[in-house]
CSV table of C-alpha atoms and ligand atoms in Angstrom, one decimal:
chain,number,residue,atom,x,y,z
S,1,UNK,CA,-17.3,14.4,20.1
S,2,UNK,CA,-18.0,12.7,16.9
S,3,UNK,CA,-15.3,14.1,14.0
S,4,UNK,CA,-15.7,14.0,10.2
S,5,UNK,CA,-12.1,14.4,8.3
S,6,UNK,CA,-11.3,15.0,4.9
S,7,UNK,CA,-8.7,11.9,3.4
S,8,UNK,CA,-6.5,13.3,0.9
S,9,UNK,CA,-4.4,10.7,-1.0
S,10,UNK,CA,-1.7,12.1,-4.4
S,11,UNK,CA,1.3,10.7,-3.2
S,12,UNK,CA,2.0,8.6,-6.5
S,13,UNK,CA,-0.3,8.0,-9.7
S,14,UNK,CA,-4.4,7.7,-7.5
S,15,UNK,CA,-6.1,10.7,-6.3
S,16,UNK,CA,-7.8,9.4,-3.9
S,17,UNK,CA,-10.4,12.1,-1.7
S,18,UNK,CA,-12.8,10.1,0.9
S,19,UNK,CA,-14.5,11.5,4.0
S,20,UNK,CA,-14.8,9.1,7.7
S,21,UNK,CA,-17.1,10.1,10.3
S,22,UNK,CA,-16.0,8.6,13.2
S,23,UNK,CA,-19.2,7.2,13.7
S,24,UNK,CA,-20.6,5.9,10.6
S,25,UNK,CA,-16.9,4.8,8.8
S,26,UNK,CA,-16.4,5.7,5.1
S,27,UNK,CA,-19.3,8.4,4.1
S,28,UNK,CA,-17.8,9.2,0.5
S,29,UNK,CA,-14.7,7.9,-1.7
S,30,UNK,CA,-13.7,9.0,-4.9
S,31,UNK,CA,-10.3,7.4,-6.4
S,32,UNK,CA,-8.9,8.9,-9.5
S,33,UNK,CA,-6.3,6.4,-10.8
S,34,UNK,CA,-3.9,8.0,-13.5
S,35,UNK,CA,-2.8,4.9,-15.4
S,36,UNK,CA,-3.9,6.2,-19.0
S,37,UNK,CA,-1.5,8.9,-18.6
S,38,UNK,CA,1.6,6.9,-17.5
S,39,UNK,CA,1.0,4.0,-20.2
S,40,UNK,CA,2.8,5.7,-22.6
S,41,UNK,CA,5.7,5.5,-20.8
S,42,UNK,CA,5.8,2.4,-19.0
S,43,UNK,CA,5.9,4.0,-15.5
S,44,UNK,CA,5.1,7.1,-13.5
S,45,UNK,CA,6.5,10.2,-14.7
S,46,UNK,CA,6.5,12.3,-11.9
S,47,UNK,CA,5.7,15.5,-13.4
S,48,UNK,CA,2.5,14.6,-15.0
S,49,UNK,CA,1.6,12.7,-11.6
S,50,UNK,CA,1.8,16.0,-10.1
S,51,UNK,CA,-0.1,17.6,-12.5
S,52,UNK,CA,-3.1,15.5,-12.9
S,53,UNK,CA,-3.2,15.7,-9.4
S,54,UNK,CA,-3.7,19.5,-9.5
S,55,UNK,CA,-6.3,18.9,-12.4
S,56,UNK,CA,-8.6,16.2,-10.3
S,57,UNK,CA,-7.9,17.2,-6.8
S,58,UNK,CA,-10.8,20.6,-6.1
S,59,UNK,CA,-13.8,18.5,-8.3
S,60,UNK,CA,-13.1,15.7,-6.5
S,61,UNK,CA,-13.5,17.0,-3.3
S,62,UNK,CA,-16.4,18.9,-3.6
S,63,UNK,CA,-18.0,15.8,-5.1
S,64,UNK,CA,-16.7,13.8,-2.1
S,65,UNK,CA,-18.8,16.8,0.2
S,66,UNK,CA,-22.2,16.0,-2.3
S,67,UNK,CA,-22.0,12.4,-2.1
S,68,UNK,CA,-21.7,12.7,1.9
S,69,UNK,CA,-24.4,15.1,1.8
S,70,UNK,CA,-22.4,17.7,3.3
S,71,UNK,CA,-20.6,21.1,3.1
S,72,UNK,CA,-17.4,21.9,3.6
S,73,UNK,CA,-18.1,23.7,7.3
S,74,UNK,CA,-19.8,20.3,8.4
S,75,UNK,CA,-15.6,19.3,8.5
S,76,UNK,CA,-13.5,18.7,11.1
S,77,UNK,CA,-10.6,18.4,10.0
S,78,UNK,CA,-7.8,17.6,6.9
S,79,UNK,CA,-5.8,14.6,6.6
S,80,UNK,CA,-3.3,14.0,3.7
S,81,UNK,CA,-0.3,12.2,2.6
S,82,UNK,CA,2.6,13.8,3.6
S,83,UNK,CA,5.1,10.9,2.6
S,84,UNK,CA,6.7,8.6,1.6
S,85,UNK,CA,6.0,9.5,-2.1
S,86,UNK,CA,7.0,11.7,-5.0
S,87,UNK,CA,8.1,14.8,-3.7
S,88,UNK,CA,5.6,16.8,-6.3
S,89,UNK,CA,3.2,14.6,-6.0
S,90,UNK,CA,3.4,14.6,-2.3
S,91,UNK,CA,3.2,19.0,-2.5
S,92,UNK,CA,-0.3,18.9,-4.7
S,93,UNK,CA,-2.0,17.0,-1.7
S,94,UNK,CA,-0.3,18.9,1.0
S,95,UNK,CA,-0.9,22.2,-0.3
S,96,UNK,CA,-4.5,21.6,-1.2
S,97,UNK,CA,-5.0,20.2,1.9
S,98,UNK,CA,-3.4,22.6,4.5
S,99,UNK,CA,-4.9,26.1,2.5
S,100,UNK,CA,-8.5,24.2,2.6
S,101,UNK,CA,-8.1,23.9,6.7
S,102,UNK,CA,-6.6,26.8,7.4
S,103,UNK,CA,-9.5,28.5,5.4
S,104,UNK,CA,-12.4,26.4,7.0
S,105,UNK,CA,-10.3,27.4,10.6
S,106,UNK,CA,-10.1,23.5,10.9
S,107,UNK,CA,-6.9,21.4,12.0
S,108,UNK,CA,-4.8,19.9,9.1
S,109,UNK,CA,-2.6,16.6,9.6
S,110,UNK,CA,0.0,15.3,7.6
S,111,UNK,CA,-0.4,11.1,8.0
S,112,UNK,CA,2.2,8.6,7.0
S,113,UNK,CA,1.2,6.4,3.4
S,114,UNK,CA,2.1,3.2,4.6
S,115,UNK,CA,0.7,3.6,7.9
S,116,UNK,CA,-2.6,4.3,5.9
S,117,UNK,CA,-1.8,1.1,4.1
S,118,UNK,CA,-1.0,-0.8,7.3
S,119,UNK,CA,-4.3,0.1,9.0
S,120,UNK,CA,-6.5,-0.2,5.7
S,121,UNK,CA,-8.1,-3.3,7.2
S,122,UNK,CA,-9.0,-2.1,10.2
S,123,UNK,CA,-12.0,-0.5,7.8
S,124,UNK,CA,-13.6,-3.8,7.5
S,125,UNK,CA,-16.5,-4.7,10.5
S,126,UNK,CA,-15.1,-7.1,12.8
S,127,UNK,CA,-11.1,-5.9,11.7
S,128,UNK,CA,-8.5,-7.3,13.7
S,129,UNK,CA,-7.0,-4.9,16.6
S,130,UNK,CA,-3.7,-4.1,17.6
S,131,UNK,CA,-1.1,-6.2,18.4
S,132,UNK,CA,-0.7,-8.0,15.1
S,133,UNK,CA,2.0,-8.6,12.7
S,134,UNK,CA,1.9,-7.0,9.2
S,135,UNK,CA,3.0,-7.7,6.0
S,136,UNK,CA,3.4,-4.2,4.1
S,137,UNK,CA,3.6,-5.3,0.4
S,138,UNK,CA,3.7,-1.7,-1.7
S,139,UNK,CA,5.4,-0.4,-5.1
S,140,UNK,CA,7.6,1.0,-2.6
S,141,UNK,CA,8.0,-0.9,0.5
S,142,UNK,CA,8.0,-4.8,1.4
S,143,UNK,CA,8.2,-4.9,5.4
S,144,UNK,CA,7.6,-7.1,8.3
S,145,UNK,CA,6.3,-4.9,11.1
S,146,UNK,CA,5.2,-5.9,14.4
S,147,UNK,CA,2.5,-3.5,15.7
S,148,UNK,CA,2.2,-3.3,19.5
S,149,UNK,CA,-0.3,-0.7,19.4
S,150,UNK,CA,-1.3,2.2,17.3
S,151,UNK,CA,2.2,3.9,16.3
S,152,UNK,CA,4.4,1.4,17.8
S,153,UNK,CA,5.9,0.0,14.5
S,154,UNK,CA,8.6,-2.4,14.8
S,155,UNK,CA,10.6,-3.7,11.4
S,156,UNK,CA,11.1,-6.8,11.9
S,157,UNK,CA,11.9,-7.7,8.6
S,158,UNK,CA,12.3,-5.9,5.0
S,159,UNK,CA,13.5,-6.3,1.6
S,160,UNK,CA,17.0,-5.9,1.4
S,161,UNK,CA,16.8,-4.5,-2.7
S,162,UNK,CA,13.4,-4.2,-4.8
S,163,UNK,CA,10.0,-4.1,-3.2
S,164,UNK,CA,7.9,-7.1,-4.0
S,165,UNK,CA,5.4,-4.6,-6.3
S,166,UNK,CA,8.8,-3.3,-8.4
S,167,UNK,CA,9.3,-6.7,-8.5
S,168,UNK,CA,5.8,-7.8,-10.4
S,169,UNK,CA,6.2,-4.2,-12.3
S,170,UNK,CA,9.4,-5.2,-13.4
S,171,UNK,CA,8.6,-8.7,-14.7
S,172,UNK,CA,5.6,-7.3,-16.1
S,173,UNK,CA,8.1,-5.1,-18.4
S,174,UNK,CA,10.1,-8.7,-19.3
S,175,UNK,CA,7.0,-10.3,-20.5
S,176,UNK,CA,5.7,-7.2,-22.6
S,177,UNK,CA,2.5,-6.7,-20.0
S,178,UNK,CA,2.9,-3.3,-19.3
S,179,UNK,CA,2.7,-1.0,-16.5
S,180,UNK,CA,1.0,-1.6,-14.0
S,181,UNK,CA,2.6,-4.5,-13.9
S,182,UNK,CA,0.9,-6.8,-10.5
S,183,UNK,CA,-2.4,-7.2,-11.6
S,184,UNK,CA,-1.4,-8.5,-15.1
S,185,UNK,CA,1.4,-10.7,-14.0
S,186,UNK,CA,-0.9,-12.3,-11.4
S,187,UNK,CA,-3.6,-13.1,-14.7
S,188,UNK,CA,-0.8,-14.3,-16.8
S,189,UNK,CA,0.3,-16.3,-13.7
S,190,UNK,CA,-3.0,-18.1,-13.4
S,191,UNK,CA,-3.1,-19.7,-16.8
S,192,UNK,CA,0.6,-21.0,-16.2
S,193,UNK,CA,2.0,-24.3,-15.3
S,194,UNK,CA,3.4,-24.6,-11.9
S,195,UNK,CA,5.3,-27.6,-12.5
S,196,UNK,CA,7.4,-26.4,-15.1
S,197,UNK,CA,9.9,-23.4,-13.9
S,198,UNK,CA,10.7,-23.8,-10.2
S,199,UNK,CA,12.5,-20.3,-9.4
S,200,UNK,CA,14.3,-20.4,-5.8
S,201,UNK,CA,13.0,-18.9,-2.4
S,202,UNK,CA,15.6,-16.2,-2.1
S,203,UNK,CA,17.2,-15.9,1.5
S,204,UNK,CA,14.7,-18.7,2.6
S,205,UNK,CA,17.7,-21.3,3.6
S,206,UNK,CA,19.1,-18.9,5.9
S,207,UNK,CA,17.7,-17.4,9.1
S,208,UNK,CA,16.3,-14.0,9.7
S,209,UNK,CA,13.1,-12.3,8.0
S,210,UNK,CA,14.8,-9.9,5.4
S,211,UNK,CA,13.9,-11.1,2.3
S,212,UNK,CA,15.4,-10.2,-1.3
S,213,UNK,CA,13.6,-9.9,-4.8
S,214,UNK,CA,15.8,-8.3,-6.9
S,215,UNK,CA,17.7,-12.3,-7.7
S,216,UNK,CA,14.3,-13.3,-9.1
S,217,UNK,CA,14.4,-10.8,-12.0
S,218,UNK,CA,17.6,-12.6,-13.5
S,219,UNK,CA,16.0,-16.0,-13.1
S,220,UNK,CA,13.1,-14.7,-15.1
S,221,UNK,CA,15.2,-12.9,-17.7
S,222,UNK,CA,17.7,-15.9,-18.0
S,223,UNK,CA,14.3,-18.1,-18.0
S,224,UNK,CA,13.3,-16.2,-20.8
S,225,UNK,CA,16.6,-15.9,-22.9
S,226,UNK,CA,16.9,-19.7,-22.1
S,227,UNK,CA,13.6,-21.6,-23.2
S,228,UNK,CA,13.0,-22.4,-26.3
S,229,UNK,CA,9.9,-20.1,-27.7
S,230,UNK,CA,6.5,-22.0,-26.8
S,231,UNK,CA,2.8,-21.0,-26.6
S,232,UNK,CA,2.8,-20.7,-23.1
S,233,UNK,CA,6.1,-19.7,-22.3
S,234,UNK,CA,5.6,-16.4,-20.8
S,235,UNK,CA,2.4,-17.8,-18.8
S,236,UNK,CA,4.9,-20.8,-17.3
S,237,UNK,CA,7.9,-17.8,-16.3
S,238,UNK,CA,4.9,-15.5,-15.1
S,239,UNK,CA,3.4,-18.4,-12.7
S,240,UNK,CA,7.3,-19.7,-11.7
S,241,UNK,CA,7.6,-16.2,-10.7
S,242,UNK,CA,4.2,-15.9,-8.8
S,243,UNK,CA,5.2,-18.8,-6.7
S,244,UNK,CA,8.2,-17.9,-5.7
S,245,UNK,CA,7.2,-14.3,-4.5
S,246,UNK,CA,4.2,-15.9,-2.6
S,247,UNK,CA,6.1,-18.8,-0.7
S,248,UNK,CA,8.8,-17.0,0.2
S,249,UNK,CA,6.4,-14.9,1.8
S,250,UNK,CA,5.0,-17.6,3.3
S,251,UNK,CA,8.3,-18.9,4.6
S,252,UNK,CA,9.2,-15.7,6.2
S,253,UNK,CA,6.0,-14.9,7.7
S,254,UNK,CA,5.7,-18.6,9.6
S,255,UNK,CA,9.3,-17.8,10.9
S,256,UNK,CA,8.0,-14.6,12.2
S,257,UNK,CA,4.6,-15.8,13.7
S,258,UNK,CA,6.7,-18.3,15.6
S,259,UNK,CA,9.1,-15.8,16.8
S,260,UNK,CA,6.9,-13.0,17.8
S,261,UNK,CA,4.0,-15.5,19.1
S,262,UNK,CA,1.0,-13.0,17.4
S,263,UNK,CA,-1.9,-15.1,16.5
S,264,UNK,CA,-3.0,-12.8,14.0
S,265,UNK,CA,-1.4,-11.4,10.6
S,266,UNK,CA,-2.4,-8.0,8.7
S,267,UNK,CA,-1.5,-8.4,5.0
S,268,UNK,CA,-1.9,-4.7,3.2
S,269,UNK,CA,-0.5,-2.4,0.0
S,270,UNK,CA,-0.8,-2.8,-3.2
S,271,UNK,CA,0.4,-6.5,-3.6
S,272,UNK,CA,-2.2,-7.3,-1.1
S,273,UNK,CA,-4.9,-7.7,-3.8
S,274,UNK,CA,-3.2,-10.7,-5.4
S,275,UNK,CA,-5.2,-13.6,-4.9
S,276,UNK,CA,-2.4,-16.2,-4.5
S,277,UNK,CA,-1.2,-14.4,-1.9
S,278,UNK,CA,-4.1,-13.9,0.0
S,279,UNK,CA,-5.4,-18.0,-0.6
S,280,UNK,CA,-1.5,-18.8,0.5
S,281,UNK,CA,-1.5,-17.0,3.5
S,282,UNK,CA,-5.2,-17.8,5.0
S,283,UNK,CA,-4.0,-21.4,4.3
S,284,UNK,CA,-0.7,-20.6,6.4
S,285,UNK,CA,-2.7,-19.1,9.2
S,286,UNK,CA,-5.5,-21.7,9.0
S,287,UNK,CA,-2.8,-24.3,9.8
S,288,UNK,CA,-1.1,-22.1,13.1
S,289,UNK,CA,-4.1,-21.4,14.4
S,290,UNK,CA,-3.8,-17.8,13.4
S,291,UNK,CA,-6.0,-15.2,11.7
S,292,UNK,CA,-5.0,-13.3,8.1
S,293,UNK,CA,-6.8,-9.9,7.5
S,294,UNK,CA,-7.0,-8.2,4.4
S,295,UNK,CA,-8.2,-4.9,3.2
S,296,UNK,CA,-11.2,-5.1,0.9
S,297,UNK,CA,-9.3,-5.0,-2.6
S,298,UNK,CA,-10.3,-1.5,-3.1
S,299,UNK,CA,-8.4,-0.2,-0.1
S,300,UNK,CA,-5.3,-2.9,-1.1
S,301,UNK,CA,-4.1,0.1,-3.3
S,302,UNK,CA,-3.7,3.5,-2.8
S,303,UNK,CA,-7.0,4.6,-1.9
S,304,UNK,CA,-8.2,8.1,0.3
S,305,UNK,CA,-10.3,6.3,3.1
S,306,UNK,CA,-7.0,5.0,4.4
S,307,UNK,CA,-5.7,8.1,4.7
S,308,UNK,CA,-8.9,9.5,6.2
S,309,UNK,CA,-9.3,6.5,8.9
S,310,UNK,CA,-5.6,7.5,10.1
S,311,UNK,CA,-5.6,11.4,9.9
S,312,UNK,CA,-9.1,10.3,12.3
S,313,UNK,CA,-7.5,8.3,14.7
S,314,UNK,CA,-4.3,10.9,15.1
S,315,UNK,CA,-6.8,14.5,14.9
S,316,UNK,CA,-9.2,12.7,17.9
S,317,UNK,CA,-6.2,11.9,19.7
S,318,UNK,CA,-5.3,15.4,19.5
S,319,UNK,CA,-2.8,15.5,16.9
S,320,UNK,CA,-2.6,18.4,14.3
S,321,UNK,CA,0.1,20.4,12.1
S,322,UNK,CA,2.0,23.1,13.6
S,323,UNK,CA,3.1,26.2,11.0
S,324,UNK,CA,5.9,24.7,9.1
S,325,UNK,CA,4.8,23.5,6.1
S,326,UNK,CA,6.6,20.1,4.5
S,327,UNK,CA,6.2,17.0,2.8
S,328,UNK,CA,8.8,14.0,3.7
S,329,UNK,CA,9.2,11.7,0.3
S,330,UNK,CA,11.5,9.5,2.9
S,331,UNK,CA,9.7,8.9,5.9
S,332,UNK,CA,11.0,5.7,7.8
S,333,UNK,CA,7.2,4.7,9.9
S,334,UNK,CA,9.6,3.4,12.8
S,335,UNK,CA,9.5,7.4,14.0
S,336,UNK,CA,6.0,7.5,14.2
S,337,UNK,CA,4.5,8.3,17.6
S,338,UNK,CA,1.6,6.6,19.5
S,339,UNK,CA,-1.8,8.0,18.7
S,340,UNK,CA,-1.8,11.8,20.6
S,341,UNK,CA,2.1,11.8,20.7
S,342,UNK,CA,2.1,14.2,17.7
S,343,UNK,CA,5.3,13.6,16.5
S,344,UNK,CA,4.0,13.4,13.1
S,345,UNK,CA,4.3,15.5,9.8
S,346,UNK,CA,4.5,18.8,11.9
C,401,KG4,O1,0.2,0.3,-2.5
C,401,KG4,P1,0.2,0.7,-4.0
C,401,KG4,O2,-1.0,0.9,-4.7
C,401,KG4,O3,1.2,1.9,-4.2
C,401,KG4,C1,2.3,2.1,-3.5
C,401,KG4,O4,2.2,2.7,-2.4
C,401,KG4,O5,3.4,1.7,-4.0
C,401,KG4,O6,1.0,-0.6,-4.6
C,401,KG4,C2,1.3,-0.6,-6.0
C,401,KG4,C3,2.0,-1.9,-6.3
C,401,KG4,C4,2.5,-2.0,-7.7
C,401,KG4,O7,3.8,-2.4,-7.7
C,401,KG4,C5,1.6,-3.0,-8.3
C,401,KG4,O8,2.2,-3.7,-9.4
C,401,KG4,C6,1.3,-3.9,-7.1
C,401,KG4,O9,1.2,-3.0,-6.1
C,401,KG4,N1,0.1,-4.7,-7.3
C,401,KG4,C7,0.0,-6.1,-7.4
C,401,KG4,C8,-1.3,-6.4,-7.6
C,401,KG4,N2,-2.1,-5.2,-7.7
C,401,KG4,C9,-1.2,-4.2,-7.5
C,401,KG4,N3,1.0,-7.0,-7.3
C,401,KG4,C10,0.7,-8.3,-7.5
C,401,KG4,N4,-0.6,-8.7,-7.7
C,401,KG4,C11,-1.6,-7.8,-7.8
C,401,KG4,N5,-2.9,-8.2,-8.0
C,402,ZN,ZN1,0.6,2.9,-1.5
């Protein structure tokens, strides 16, 4: 039987509300992002997140429903974020979303963020297919997972401090770019001279795949305290920088092609869109034999059709919330079940 799910999406600063039909893909998607009302303040303040959540989340729904050309009885069923995420943030989404099912008397289902991120790609025609290796790059998280099927999420390798996205947000701060921080570091990066700061490869001369960002910070800071003031200065630091974060990914993810023998590599979150990245890593792949897949840059960030496409895969297989009601801002995706094991939000 052919399902249509709601996607809900408010677990940080994007409201993002898209409907799948598990026959014709992505039918409607609305993102809301919030970034005029966290400028002020250089990050997210949670309680305005929330908030603004609340404000967008009913209109944006019921403009999802129009675009599809559908009414709300045509669903069958209610995805959202239940977590990771701010915990307010996180209770907008959940509350909306559970008190619209139960009054449509259709199943809810609390889905995991990252796991929306992970599987983003797998919207694209021709996306690859489990088992592959991912590399989750988020505000939030940086892991290596190997992915033997739907569900079966192995860390193979993480940050041991800052995610790689607090790590562009945070240099972004240094060099007076603002929040959000990735998408102007990477156009500051582009118009800088690779030749002239080389920062190190943290945790690259060692083995293993954890990885660590938090070291590069101080290099940029001292960088910055240390140079004498030039035209291009911040450009130079913001491109040393760039590099660094990509070939260290580069590093670590040849080590872990090797040692898991996957032929193909999933590269999704929020860092994702960078272009640097993406060019480094085909180039990687190109030269193992392997195959990179991204999300479209729309679904690189936090988007609703992820969360749609995943609350789809876990409500055909079954899946669906029992009566407690809860949101997990920590949610480690190593507990996940298999699709139809139902061990999810619950
Ligand atoms: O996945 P996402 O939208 O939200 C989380 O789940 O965290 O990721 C947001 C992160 C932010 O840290 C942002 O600076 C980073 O992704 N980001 C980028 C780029 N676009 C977004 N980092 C580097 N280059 C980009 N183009
Ligand atoms: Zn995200």
């Amino acid at each position: 039987m052919n399902l249509r799910i709601l996607g809900i999406e408010t677990s940080c600063d994007e409201t993002g509300v898209a409907i799948y039909d598990g026959e014709r893909g992505i039918l409607a998607d609305h993102l809301y992002s919030q970034v005029d009302a966290h400028r002020q303040y250089g990050g997210v303040v949670p309680e305005i997140a929330s908030r603004d959540h609340v404000r967008k989340l009913a209109p944006m729904v019921a403009a999802v429903l129009v675009e599809a050309g559908l009414a709300a009885s045509d669903l069958d069923g209610v995805a959202y974020t239940a977590g990771p995420g701010l915990a307010g943030a996180l209770l907008v989404g959940a509350g909306f979303a559970r008190g619209f099912a139960w009054g449509l008397g259709i199943p809810a289902l609390g889905v995991h963020h990252m796991e929306g991120h992970l599987l983003a790609p797998l919207l694209e025609p021709g996306g690859p297919q489990p088992p592959f290796l991912a590399l989750l790059v988020s505000g939030g998280h940086t892991l290596l997972v190997s992915v033997a099927a739907y569900g079966r999420y192995e860390i193979i390798g993480e940050s041991v401090d800052d995610a790689a996205g607090e790590a562009f947000d945070k240099v972004a701060k240094m060099l007076n770019l603002g929040y959000p921080g990735g998408p102007a570091v990477e156009a500051l990066a582009r118009e800088g001279d690779p030749a002239r700061f080389q920062f190190p490869r943290p945790m690259t001369d060692r083995p293993g795949l954890d990885m660590s960002f938090s070291g590069l910070k101080t290099h940029v800071v001292n960088t910055l305290r240390g140079a004498a003031p030039a035209p291009n200065l911040n450009a130079d630091i913001a491109r040393g920088f760039s590099d660094a974060v990509v070939d260290t990914f580069a590093i670590k993810i040849r080590r872990a092609l090797k040692q898991t023998g996957m032929k193909t590599l999933v590269v999704a979150g929020g860092v994702s869109a960078n272009q640097a990245l993406r060019a480094k890593l085909n180039e990687l792949c190109a030269g193992l034999g392997a195959t990179a897949a991204f999300p479209r840059l729309r679904y690189a960030t936090d988007n609703g059709a992820m969360i749609a496409f995943v609350g789809y895969l876990r409500l055909a297989a079954g899946e669906h919330d029992g009566s407690p009601f809860k949101v997990l801002p920590r949610w480690p995706m190593t507990t996940l079940g298999a699709l139809g094991e139902g061990k999810a939000a619950g």
